[in-house]
Amino acid sequence: MDWEALDALIIDFVTSENLVVEEDACANSSPSPSSSPCISSSSYHARLIIRRIRNSIESGDIQNAIDTLSSHAPFVLDDHRILFRLQKQKFIELLRKGRHDDRVAAIHCLRTCVAPSALDAYPEAYEEFKHLLLALIYDKDDQTSPVSNEWAEKRRYEMAGLMSSVLRASLQAYDPLFSMTLRYLISIHKGFCFHQGISSAVSDLTHRLLLEERDPPATPLESMYEAPPFDEVTWQLASCSSCNTHFTDILIIKYQVDIQALAHAVELTRQGAVDSMKFAKGDLFQAFQNELCRMQLDVSVLDELVKEYCIYRGIVDSEMQMITGPVKRNQFEVAHRLSRDCSAEIDLNTSQHSDVEDYCMLDGALVNDAEMSSKEGGEVGSERTNVSEDCSNSWSNKCENTRALVRIRSHMNCESNKRKRWRGRIDETDRLPDPSFSKSETGINPLENKYEIALALKELVSRGMVAEAVNEISTMDPDFFTQNPVLHFHLKQVEFLKLVSAGDHNGALKVACSHLGPLAANDQSLLKTLKETLVVLLQPDGNTTGKDLPLNDLANTLQVSVGNRLGIEEPQLMKIIRATLHSHTEWFKLQMCKDRFSNLLKIDSLKEVNTDLIGAIKSRSNKENNANLSSQLTTTSSSTMTSEDGGSSSLMMTTQTSSREALWEESAILKVMEFLALSRSDAIQLLSQYNGNAEAVIQQLFG
């Protein structure tokens, strides 16, 4: 799994949903609209409007929903069917209040709103209007009344869901990409587990996250009936004698393939898929997004999972950092006191960082020892006695963790912390909470230090500073690499390649003799990698670059391993993504086809992981040769595409033949799927038994 691709999706999600605020905004003493994150996308504001309308309908305030629609989406009220349903629900909600004034208002609503809209809605609307009058004499608590369905509160949620679907599709106010990707992966995961009869390790999370309920499908607007639906146009083209037969065959197959792909992707009936495609005017991907957004996610659960992941990955500050963020200077002072008072000198194994004894640099703040001592006065001595009793070399020791954090960050030139602060879902009418906190908070959270150590070590490796990361880990826990030999091997492999790139072959050989050789001797599976690594020594100077190596996956692996030693659990969202990606791969192996929506949802990028360091070097060294070869092939191909007399060459004829053959096979697959209501994989298996003859398959089964 590519964590960087997942990070990008998550950052897009939290930004699009306005769940985070930049640290610069947090520094302002008085929050204002300008301090809110800038959400330029109109989709965000459209989603806010849809959310407001949905909340109004679910709470029974139909008039507020109608007013909001009139202001922001008046075209929806032009559909008399929708307007009639809203007015019916408004009448019921007025009666539900039970007061005399509300009953009078309900009767007035019948005369002025419900009755006129019933005349223009649809043929059955007037009969529904007369049936609705029974609500005047039957009580809402009478479950045996003929209007019990009209009284049911579930009607609110059905109406709210319908309005959300219509508005979302009409305004194209789709949920963020990560939200749609998660819906799709979980739905496929559930289907795969059910089909295979296996249990899921993340079933508890997926059932809480993706609800069984779906919003009602969006109904096409009345104006859309003025033109024939897209599939009728296609069949009219097919019957047109002046149309090219081959072209119309392609067009018909295309729409049938689209309908089947949509139906299987989001678990629709064929008719449901046809209706969805009609609403999207034949746009498969728009229809797919409409259907995905109908699936309901538990937003509170999703936000908690995302927040946990963001803290783990260092995208947002942890809870303790949110509390103590504005008083970082005091926090630095405590950190430095702990570092000095553990009665051990900070050894950075390099002279260029020897001044860390006197200067502590954290998050870009330079604090002098003397300055700290003069400010703290007697407090330093009193605290020193208590802290020195706890000093020891272990992951769980607060003193050692703080000292390690000082050392690790000193390697990274103390770049400023650019993380975001978690804001959460706040109603758009609310103001941001005051980001300033009490300046009496000066504690250091041990758990926060553990997160910071894991993130800092990950950052070191991702920057190629592998030797520094290994030294720091060995200092904190001498047994760590004994328990993680493969990780140790790959870290030393990177160090070896960096030394070769710098021209220090003797240093590289020392690393190979001291570390790579013994590690490979204890694990035979590493011998092949060791041989390929040593071959790099034979490449000409300049071809063994140590820059731009694929280090992200190695850095992520180190973060997980260090996190486990520190007692930091892997985020639950990561477990869900890993499990669902595996199910996605296996499911489409069974279906014997490629997922048409994986590129749209960035699923392919989530699966792409480049961990082959040697392969990356070879790829770069051969890049120019490959480019030249590609150019030659293109020239050769171009010269054979057209014959001397201007006609089609044998290559073009072959391409057209294979294209027709592929179309015929696809049409056979679709025909078997349609007639027998089978999945794609089952249809292909049947066709393979009858040499691809769809008619023979159907005739054999129907006798």
XYZ file of C-alpha atoms in Angstrom:
703
model
C 0.000 0.000 0.000
C 1.284 3.450 -0.943
C 0.971 5.550 2.195
C 1.876 8.759 0.390
C -1.055 8.264 -2.000
C -3.327 7.662 0.993
C -1.912 10.774 2.691
C -2.819 12.821 -0.386
C -6.397 11.508 -0.358
C -6.736 12.154 3.369
C -5.352 15.698 3.121
C -7.759 16.426 0.281
C -10.606 15.017 2.417
C -9.894 17.001 5.596
C -9.330 20.171 3.581
C -12.462 19.733 1.473
C -14.556 19.027 4.564
C -13.024 21.947 6.484
C -11.889 19.634 9.291
C -8.502 21.268 9.843
C -7.129 24.743 10.277
C -3.652 25.950 9.446
C -1.302 26.752 12.314
C -1.008 30.347 11.064
C -4.736 30.730 11.640
C -4.381 29.260 15.132
C -1.845 31.929 16.041
C -4.406 34.707 15.661
C -5.679 35.814 19.035
C -9.177 36.645 17.808
C -10.791 34.248 15.352
C -12.471 35.759 12.367
C -13.857 34.536 9.053
C -10.467 35.216 7.497
C -8.826 32.820 9.929
C -10.902 29.928 8.653
C -9.328 27.653 6.084
C -9.994 28.946 2.604
C -12.261 26.511 0.795
C -12.348 27.767 -2.762
C -14.314 24.849 -4.160
C -17.958 25.642 -4.801
C -18.617 21.954 -4.115
C -18.002 22.559 -0.410
C -20.586 25.318 -0.225
C -23.043 23.242 -2.252
C -22.587 20.355 0.188
C -23.275 22.718 3.074
C -26.542 23.781 1.426
C -27.521 20.145 0.846
C -26.681 19.318 4.475
C -28.776 22.225 5.714
C -31.770 21.179 3.581
C -31.410 17.575 4.695
C -31.266 18.535 8.375
C -34.336 20.751 7.984
C -36.400 17.976 6.402
C -35.273 15.350 8.920
C -36.234 17.662 11.773
C -39.645 18.366 10.208
C -39.001 22.003 9.249
C -40.193 21.669 5.650
C -40.824 25.368 5.120
C -37.201 26.181 5.943
C -36.092 23.543 3.417
C -38.376 25.069 0.751
C -37.043 28.561 1.496
C -33.446 27.344 1.220
C -34.247 25.628 -2.076
C -35.868 28.810 -3.390
C -32.718 30.770 -2.568
C -30.020 28.340 -3.722
C -31.573 25.743 -6.073
C -34.923 27.057 -7.389
C -34.767 24.765 -10.418
C -35.540 21.799 -8.156
C -38.912 23.305 -7.224
C -39.735 23.591 -10.926
C -40.251 19.828 -10.829
C -43.885 19.680 -9.676
C -43.499 16.086 -8.485
C -40.875 17.082 -5.931
C -42.797 20.207 -4.930
C -45.951 18.156 -4.344
C -44.123 15.701 -2.083
C -42.609 18.547 -0.082
C -45.984 20.213 0.373
C -47.544 16.925 1.516
C -44.820 16.493 4.109
C -45.248 20.096 5.235
C -48.969 19.457 5.842
C -48.222 16.344 7.902
C -45.593 18.131 9.993
C -48.009 20.979 10.807
C -50.596 18.454 11.969
C -47.994 16.559 13.972
C -47.424 19.570 16.251
C -50.978 19.127 17.570
C -51.727 22.742 18.477
C -54.869 24.561 17.315
C -52.952 27.247 15.423
C -50.870 24.617 13.630
C -54.022 22.712 12.641
C -55.439 25.891 11.116
C -52.135 26.424 9.308
C -52.258 22.838 8.020
C -55.730 23.347 6.510
C -54.523 26.578 4.925
C -51.551 24.673 3.508
C -53.953 22.140 1.975
C -55.932 24.864 0.216
C -53.076 27.037 -1.014
C -50.159 24.641 -1.526
C -50.990 20.927 -1.620
C -54.114 21.065 -3.793
C -52.664 23.321 -6.526
C -49.431 21.327 -6.755
C -51.383 18.038 -6.957
C -53.040 19.197 -10.170
C -49.684 19.589 -11.944
C -47.562 16.832 -10.385
C -48.458 13.485 -11.974
C -51.678 11.558 -12.788
C -51.925 9.790 -9.419
C -51.199 12.929 -7.406
C -54.818 14.040 -7.002
C -55.794 10.614 -5.622
C -52.900 10.895 -3.170
C -54.144 14.347 -2.187
C -57.621 13.044 -1.374
C -56.120 10.150 0.597
C -54.033 12.652 2.543
C -57.195 14.329 3.849
C -57.742 11.297 6.093
C -54.867 12.550 8.258
C -57.275 15.204 9.547
C -59.385 12.585 11.341
C -56.921 9.763 12.120
C -54.458 10.244 14.947
C -50.723 9.976 14.331
C -50.409 7.228 16.980
C -53.037 5.000 15.341
C -50.957 2.293 13.684
C -54.023 0.711 12.038
C -55.196 3.872 10.277
C -55.128 4.026 6.466
C -52.691 6.948 6.665
C -50.200 5.387 9.106
C -47.524 5.479 6.397
C -48.045 9.205 5.907
C -47.641 9.746 9.644
C -44.468 7.631 9.875
C -41.344 9.644 10.622
C -39.369 7.494 8.200
C -41.050 9.566 5.470
C -38.902 12.472 6.608
C -35.703 10.519 6.040
C -36.881 9.195 2.691
C -37.719 12.717 1.552
C -34.429 14.076 2.929
C -32.490 11.332 1.141
C -34.297 11.968 -2.136
C -33.600 15.700 -1.970
C -29.935 15.021 -1.186
C -29.628 12.720 -4.205
C -31.330 15.168 -6.562
C -29.340 18.173 -5.358
C -26.031 16.324 -5.258
C -26.407 15.086 -8.815
C -27.809 18.338 -10.186
C -25.168 20.534 -8.543
C -22.445 17.868 -8.957
C -21.654 18.449 -5.294
C -20.008 15.096 -4.764
C -18.353 14.039 -1.564
C -14.526 14.214 -1.447
C -12.731 11.547 -3.424
C -11.523 9.650 -0.351
C -15.074 9.323 0.944
C -16.228 7.795 -2.349
C -13.189 5.529 -2.581
C -13.807 4.228 0.929
C -17.475 3.496 0.173
C -16.538 1.589 -2.955
C -13.738 -0.451 -1.379
C -15.846 -1.431 1.639
C -18.817 -2.458 -0.520
C -16.547 -4.656 -2.672
C -14.908 -6.062 0.464
C -18.283 -7.053 1.902
C -19.366 -8.613 -1.398
C -16.109 -10.534 -1.745
C -16.281 -11.922 1.806
C -19.923 -12.955 1.299
C -19.206 -14.553 -2.079
C -16.230 -16.498 -0.723
C -17.888 -17.385 2.576
C -15.063 -15.951 4.662
C -15.060 -13.675 7.685
C -13.481 -10.236 7.624
C -10.928 -9.094 10.178
C -12.304 -5.558 9.924
C -16.008 -6.432 9.775
C -16.806 -4.571 12.985
C -15.290 -1.372 11.641
C -16.774 -1.665 8.156
C -20.285 -2.351 9.474
C -20.122 0.691 11.741
C -18.678 2.857 9.000
C -20.757 1.958 5.926
C -24.454 1.761 6.770
C -26.896 -0.548 5.052
C -29.289 2.301 4.199
C -29.006 4.211 0.949
C -30.587 7.451 -0.120
C -33.399 7.017 -2.672
C -32.225 7.359 -6.274
C -32.571 10.733 -7.916
C -35.584 10.967 -10.209
C -35.019 12.508 -13.635
C -36.384 16.032 -13.910
C -39.504 16.502 -16.018
C -37.568 18.516 -18.568
C -35.477 15.447 -19.346
C -38.493 13.668 -20.776
C -38.615 16.141 -23.642
C -35.746 14.243 -25.297
C -35.572 10.458 -25.783
C -33.457 8.631 -23.189
C -29.908 7.932 -24.263
C -30.440 4.204 -24.928
C -33.428 4.872 -27.216
C -31.302 7.279 -29.238
C -28.697 4.541 -29.547
C -31.179 1.997 -30.854
C -32.597 4.569 -33.286
C -29.080 5.032 -34.607
C -28.780 1.283 -34.947
C -31.927 1.121 -37.090
C -30.864 4.011 -39.295
C -29.818 2.606 -42.677
C -27.565 5.562 -43.392
C -25.460 4.948 -40.290
C -22.255 2.960 -40.420
C -23.081 -0.531 -39.140
C -19.757 -1.063 -37.430
C -20.032 2.287 -35.629
C -23.530 1.596 -34.315
C -22.439 -1.863 -33.152
C -19.694 -0.255 -31.121
C -22.132 2.310 -29.697
C -24.685 -0.303 -28.640
C -22.042 -2.508 -27.034
C -20.570 0.501 -25.240
C -23.812 1.397 -23.499
C -24.605 -2.190 -22.616
C -21.122 -2.577 -21.137
C -21.581 0.668 -19.190
C -24.896 -0.482 -17.744
C -23.450 -3.818 -16.663
C -20.350 -2.175 -15.183
C -22.473 0.271 -13.166
C -24.895 -2.414 -11.974
C -22.113 -4.687 -10.713
C -19.984 -1.883 -9.241
C -22.670 -0.438 -6.954
C -25.014 -3.438 -6.652
C -27.957 -2.185 -8.715
C -30.557 -4.014 -10.700
C -30.274 -3.602 -14.440
C -33.275 -1.288 -14.472
C -31.764 0.727 -11.650
C -28.554 1.085 -13.634
C -30.511 2.162 -16.734
C -32.412 4.801 -14.732
C -29.178 6.070 -13.207
C -27.576 6.351 -16.647
C -30.641 8.194 -17.935
C -30.376 10.729 -15.134
C -26.673 11.210 -15.923
C -27.490 11.501 -19.658
C -25.309 8.519 -20.488
C -22.244 9.648 -18.516
C -21.043 6.469 -16.791
C -18.693 8.141 -14.338
C -21.230 10.756 -13.298
C -23.806 8.010 -12.735
C -21.228 6.039 -10.756
C -20.501 9.003 -8.486
C -24.216 9.639 -8.005
C -24.718 6.054 -6.868
C -21.659 6.005 -4.614
C -22.806 9.116 -2.778
C -26.178 7.477 -2.116
C -24.371 5.038 0.191
C -24.488 6.403 3.733
C -21.374 6.665 5.875
C -21.407 7.258 9.611
C -19.659 10.606 9.510
C -18.756 10.637 13.211
C -17.001 7.256 12.915
C -15.241 8.343 9.720
C -13.988 11.555 11.301
C -12.543 9.689 14.286
C -10.749 7.224 12.015
C -9.357 10.024 9.868
C -8.265 12.013 12.901
C -6.414 9.005 14.346
C -4.650 8.468 11.017
C -3.721 12.149 10.688
C -2.126 12.208 14.140
C -0.240 8.975 13.438
C 1.099 10.317 10.138
C 1.906 13.773 11.461
C -0.646 15.542 9.258
C -2.221 17.216 12.288
C -0.954 17.886 15.781
C -1.802 15.453 18.551
C -4.294 16.388 21.267
C -1.578 17.445 23.724
C 0.055 19.637 21.093
C -3.293 21.335 20.527
C -3.376 22.227 24.227
C 0.228 23.302 24.611
C 0.819 24.611 21.097
C 0.803 28.357 21.901
C 3.242 27.854 24.779
C 5.881 25.872 22.933
C 8.646 27.965 24.404
C 7.843 26.751 27.903
C 7.592 23.235 26.536
C 11.046 23.573 24.995
C 12.414 24.697 28.320
C 11.042 21.643 30.094
C 12.353 19.414 27.316
C 15.802 20.909 27.599
C 15.831 20.616 31.382
C 14.931 16.945 31.066
C 17.663 16.516 28.482
C 20.325 18.125 30.678
C 19.255 16.503 33.908
C 19.439 12.874 32.865
C 23.165 12.933 33.761
C 24.269 11.770 30.337
C 25.944 13.733 27.570
C 24.187 13.948 24.202
C 26.352 12.104 21.729
C 25.482 12.841 18.130
C 28.415 10.877 16.700
C 29.328 13.868 14.610
C 31.160 17.088 15.403
C 28.843 19.362 13.491
C 26.086 18.821 16.069
C 28.231 19.049 19.182
C 26.718 22.369 20.163
C 23.396 20.771 21.077
C 24.678 20.663 24.661
C 24.318 24.423 24.774
C 21.494 25.047 22.321
C 18.272 23.086 22.046
C 16.520 23.475 18.707
C 12.965 22.202 18.421
C 10.495 23.202 15.714
C 12.707 26.044 14.643
C 13.052 27.650 18.109
C 16.621 28.334 19.293
C 16.868 28.434 23.081
C 20.123 29.075 24.928
C 21.119 27.167 28.067
C 21.941 30.301 29.999
C 18.690 31.927 28.971
C 16.750 28.931 30.235
C 18.626 28.787 33.516
C 18.116 32.474 34.249
C 14.424 32.218 33.523
C 13.809 29.066 35.488
C 15.897 29.915 38.539
C 15.299 27.626 41.459
C 12.686 25.577 39.652
C 15.374 23.791 37.675
C 17.083 22.424 40.733
C 13.864 21.285 42.358
C 12.719 19.499 39.225
C 16.139 18.012 38.553
C 16.001 15.892 41.662
C 12.697 14.321 40.712
C 13.520 13.693 37.074
C 16.972 12.180 37.466
C 15.554 9.257 39.403
C 13.689 8.002 36.309
C 16.489 8.139 33.732
C 17.287 4.916 31.888
C 17.856 3.652 28.371
C 14.401 2.416 27.240
C 11.664 3.396 24.807
C 9.217 4.009 27.621
C 11.452 6.410 29.585
C 10.381 10.035 29.330
C 13.896 11.418 29.832
C 15.460 9.272 27.128
C 12.597 9.963 24.716
C 12.972 13.708 25.197
C 16.742 13.583 24.716
C 16.311 11.430 21.632
C 13.805 13.863 20.187
C 16.272 16.720 20.687
C 19.016 14.760 18.922
C 16.870 13.572 16.014
C 15.487 17.000 15.256
C 18.946 18.509 15.357
C 19.784 16.391 12.287
C 16.949 17.939 10.290
C 18.050 21.578 10.574
C 15.083 22.226 12.843
C 12.532 23.035 10.170
C 9.409 24.668 11.512
C 6.361 22.553 12.219
C 3.858 23.018 9.413
C 1.186 20.658 10.671
C -2.467 21.507 10.744
C -4.721 21.661 13.765
C -7.799 19.445 13.943
C -10.933 21.561 13.850
C -13.655 18.952 13.534
C -17.081 19.407 12.030
C -18.427 22.742 13.139
C -21.676 24.077 11.774
C -20.991 26.703 9.128
C -22.876 29.294 11.174
C -20.615 28.793 14.169
C -17.407 30.722 14.697
C -14.132 29.011 15.150
C -13.308 28.347 18.804
C -10.650 30.522 20.365
C -7.329 28.861 19.475
C -5.501 30.518 22.388
C -5.034 28.399 25.483
C -4.032 28.917 29.065
C -0.353 29.658 29.409
C -0.170 27.639 32.590
C -0.003 24.428 30.575
C 3.648 23.369 30.422
C 3.611 19.599 30.676
C 5.080 17.152 28.215
C 2.942 14.191 27.321
C 4.980 10.967 27.110
C 2.625 9.582 24.454
C 3.107 12.719 22.388
C 6.882 12.252 22.605
C 6.488 8.706 21.315
C 4.503 9.907 18.299
C 7.103 12.579 17.653
C 10.017 10.136 17.860
C 8.404 7.734 15.373
C 7.595 10.596 12.990
C 11.043 12.157 13.318
C 12.785 8.845 12.551
C 10.502 8.323 9.558
C 11.392 11.804 8.328
C 15.114 11.087 8.677
C 14.866 7.971 6.508
C 12.642 9.627 3.909
C 15.340 12.312 3.540
C 18.030 9.675 3.077
C 19.638 10.243 6.484
C 19.629 6.529 7.208
C 22.872 6.343 9.173
C 21.615 8.969 11.621
C 18.311 7.125 12.057
C 20.071 3.799 12.708
C 22.399 5.401 15.248
C 19.532 7.005 17.146
C 17.500 3.803 17.247
C 20.498 1.780 18.420
C 21.117 4.342 21.153
C 17.562 4.174 22.428
C 17.100 0.416 22.028
C 20.159 -1.791 21.294
C 17.888 -4.817 20.755
C 15.623 -3.185 18.179
C 17.487 -4.318 15.065
C 18.117 -7.755 16.530
C 14.347 -8.223 16.374
C 14.018 -6.507 12.970
C 16.915 -7.868 10.871
C 15.267 -7.415 7.459
C 14.502 -3.777 8.188
C 18.092 -3.334 9.386
C 19.374 -4.880 6.144
C 17.399 -2.492 3.938
C 18.436 0.534 5.965
C 22.071 -0.463 5.628
C 21.476 -1.133 1.942
C 20.437 2.494 1.508
C 23.498 3.630 3.465
C 25.665 1.482 1.167
C 24.123 3.002 -1.968
C 24.535 6.531 -0.632
C 28.227 5.926 0.027
C 28.718 4.462 -3.448
C 26.968 7.478 -4.938
C 29.330 9.773 -3.015
C 32.320 7.859 -4.384
C 33.280 6.397 -1.006
C 33.680 2.771 -2.097
C 35.800 1.862 0.912
C 33.118 3.122 3.271
C 30.480 1.238 1.301
C 32.460 -2.005 1.538
C 32.856 -1.536 5.289
C 29.057 -1.281 5.591
C 28.674 -4.403 3.452
C 31.223 -6.379 5.467
C 30.038 -5.218 8.880
C 26.284 -5.364 8.350
C 24.947 -6.548 4.978
C 27.056 -9.725 4.834
C 26.261 -10.994 8.359
C 22.558 -10.152 7.989
C 22.313 -11.994 4.648
C 24.201 -14.974 6.113
C 21.510 -15.322 8.770
C 18.676 -14.929 6.282
C 19.195 -16.740 2.972
C 16.338 -14.811 1.319
C 18.500 -11.668 1.461
C 21.430 -13.151 -0.477
C 19.980 -12.339 -3.905
C 19.361 -8.731 -2.872
C 22.894 -8.529 -1.481
C 24.399 -9.719 -4.771
C 22.401 -7.174 -6.769
C 23.457 -4.473 -4.334
C 27.166 -5.307 -4.692
C 26.885 -5.187 -8.497
C 26.267 -1.446 -8.166
C 29.960 -1.073 -7.302
C 30.833 -2.092 -10.872
C 28.759 0.596 -12.566
C 30.570 3.598 -14.033
C 30.868 6.712 -11.921
C 27.841 8.948 -12.238
C 25.413 6.107 -12.927
C 24.956 5.066 -9.295
C 23.069 8.044 -7.986
C 21.925 7.876 -4.395
C 19.373 10.624 -4.871
C 15.649 10.130 -5.370
C 15.681 6.547 -4.161
C 12.213 5.132 -3.337
C 12.649 5.579 0.414
C 9.072 6.385 1.394
C 7.992 2.777 1.827
C 11.103 1.998 3.860
C 10.454 5.067 6.031
C 6.851 3.988 6.549
C 7.929 0.484 7.529
C 10.348 1.957 10.048
C 7.591 4.156 11.505
C 5.336 1.128 12.027
C 8.119 -0.933 13.613
C 9.231 1.877 15.913
C 5.608 2.627 16.730
C 5.044 -0.985 17.765
C 8.045 -0.829 20.098
C 6.735 2.418 21.552
C 3.285 0.954 22.115
C 1.616 3.002 19.358
C -1.081 1.020 17.600
C -1.447 1.176 13.842
C -4.434 3.366 12.854
C -7.635 1.441 12.273
C -8.203 3.245 8.980
C -4.955 1.768 7.680
C -6.190 -1.718 8.539
C -9.432 -1.057 6.652
C -7.647 0.230 3.552
C -5.168 -2.647 3.526
C -7.906 -5.297 3.875
C -10.218 -3.722 1.304
C -7.441 -3.232 -1.253
C -6.616 -6.922 -0.987
C -10.286 -7.831 -1.453
C -10.499 -5.492 -4.440
C -7.575 -7.218 -6.135
C -8.930 -10.715 -5.482
C -12.470 -9.795 -6.506
C -11.461 -8.575 -9.952
C -9.303 -11.632 -10.431
C -12.486 -13.641 -9.984
C -14.351 -11.344 -12.376
C -11.564 -11.767 -14.956
C -11.647 -8.103 -15.883
C -10.164 -4.754 -14.918
C -12.011 -2.362 -12.658
C -13.178 0.526 -14.838
C -13.442 2.880 -11.872
C -10.117 2.212 -10.142
C -8.357 5.063 -11.905
C -11.152 7.531 -11.111
C -10.991 6.641 -7.404
C -7.155 6.516 -7.285
C -7.241 2.861 -6.237
C -4.387 1.990 -8.595
C -2.163 4.625 -7.007
C -2.961 3.256 -3.536
C -1.648 -0.138 -4.630
C 1.529 1.143 -6.273
C 4.533 0.669 -4.007
C 8.104 0.933 -5.262
C 10.483 -0.725 -2.804
C 13.110 -2.030 -5.220
C 16.118 0.231 -4.662
C 18.321 -1.564 -7.184
C 15.534 -1.560 -9.754
C 15.160 2.191 -9.335
C 18.852 2.711 -10.048
C 18.723 0.467 -13.116
C 15.607 2.251 -14.328
C 17.281 5.640 -14.183
C 20.499 4.412 -15.787
C 18.573 2.909 -18.700
C 16.095 5.768 -19.069
C 17.865 7.399 -21.985
C 18.336 4.083 -23.787
C 14.671 3.246 -23.337
C 13.677 6.650 -24.689
C 15.817 6.115 -27.797
C 14.410 2.633 -28.295
C 10.871 3.940 -27.953
C 11.582 6.616 -30.541
C 12.910 4.008 -32.971
C 9.897 1.784 -32.472
C 7.554 4.714 -33.046
C 9.310 5.578 -36.306
C 9.215 1.973 -37.490
C 5.569 1.643 -36.531
C 4.641 4.845 -38.353
C 6.381 3.686 -41.531
C 4.385 0.440 -41.628
C 0.981 1.913 -40.841
C 0.303 3.092 -44.418
C 1.180 1.328 -47.648
C 2.634 3.059 -50.681
C -0.730 3.323 -52.419
C -2.276 5.068 -49.407
C -4.325 2.045 -48.363
C -4.360 0.309 -45.029
C -1.385 -1.847 -44.212
C -1.474 -5.387 -42.865
C -0.861 -3.981 -39.365
C -4.023 -1.847 -39.557
C -6.004 -4.800 -40.908
C -4.786 -6.970 -38.050
C -5.743 -4.313 -35.515
C -9.243 -3.969 -36.943
C -9.677 -7.733 -37.018
C -8.610 -8.152 -33.405
C -10.894 -5.227 -32.467
C -13.894 -6.883 -34.114
C -13.043 -10.161 -32.463
C -12.799 -8.468 -29.067
C -16.168 -6.778 -29.634
C -17.799 -10.046 -30.601
C -16.443 -11.712 -27.453
C -17.677 -8.856 -25.287
C -21.128 -9.014 -26.845
C -21.258 -12.747 -26.144
C -20.308 -12.167 -22.517
C -22.971 -9.508 -22.129
C -25.616 -11.663 -23.766
C -24.989 -14.554 -21.370
C -24.913 -12.191 -18.395
C -28.213 -10.620 -19.465
C -30.154 -13.793 -20.261
C -28.928 -15.878 -17.342
C -28.436 -13.110 -14.752
C -24.872 -14.268 -14.093
C -21.740 -12.516 -12.926
C -19.064 -11.796 -15.493
C -16.758 -14.575 -14.295
C -19.541 -17.200 -14.435
C -20.534 -16.059 -17.931
C -16.934 -16.346 -19.167
C -16.606 -19.836 -17.704
C -19.766 -20.972 -19.476
C -18.648 -19.483 -22.776
C -15.318 -21.248 -22.495
C -17.202 -24.569 -22.448
C -18.975 -23.745 -25.730
C -16.151 -22.077 -27.666
C -17.546 -18.608 -27.078
C -20.927 -19.344 -28.646
C -23.486 -17.456 -26.563
C -26.473 -18.945 -28.431
C -25.233 -22.458 -27.708
C -24.916 -21.663 -24.011
C -28.454 -20.265 -23.787
C -29.951 -23.043 -25.908
C -28.275 -25.720 -23.810
C -29.496 -24.291 -20.507
C -33.049 -23.520 -21.662
C -33.312 -26.747 -23.567
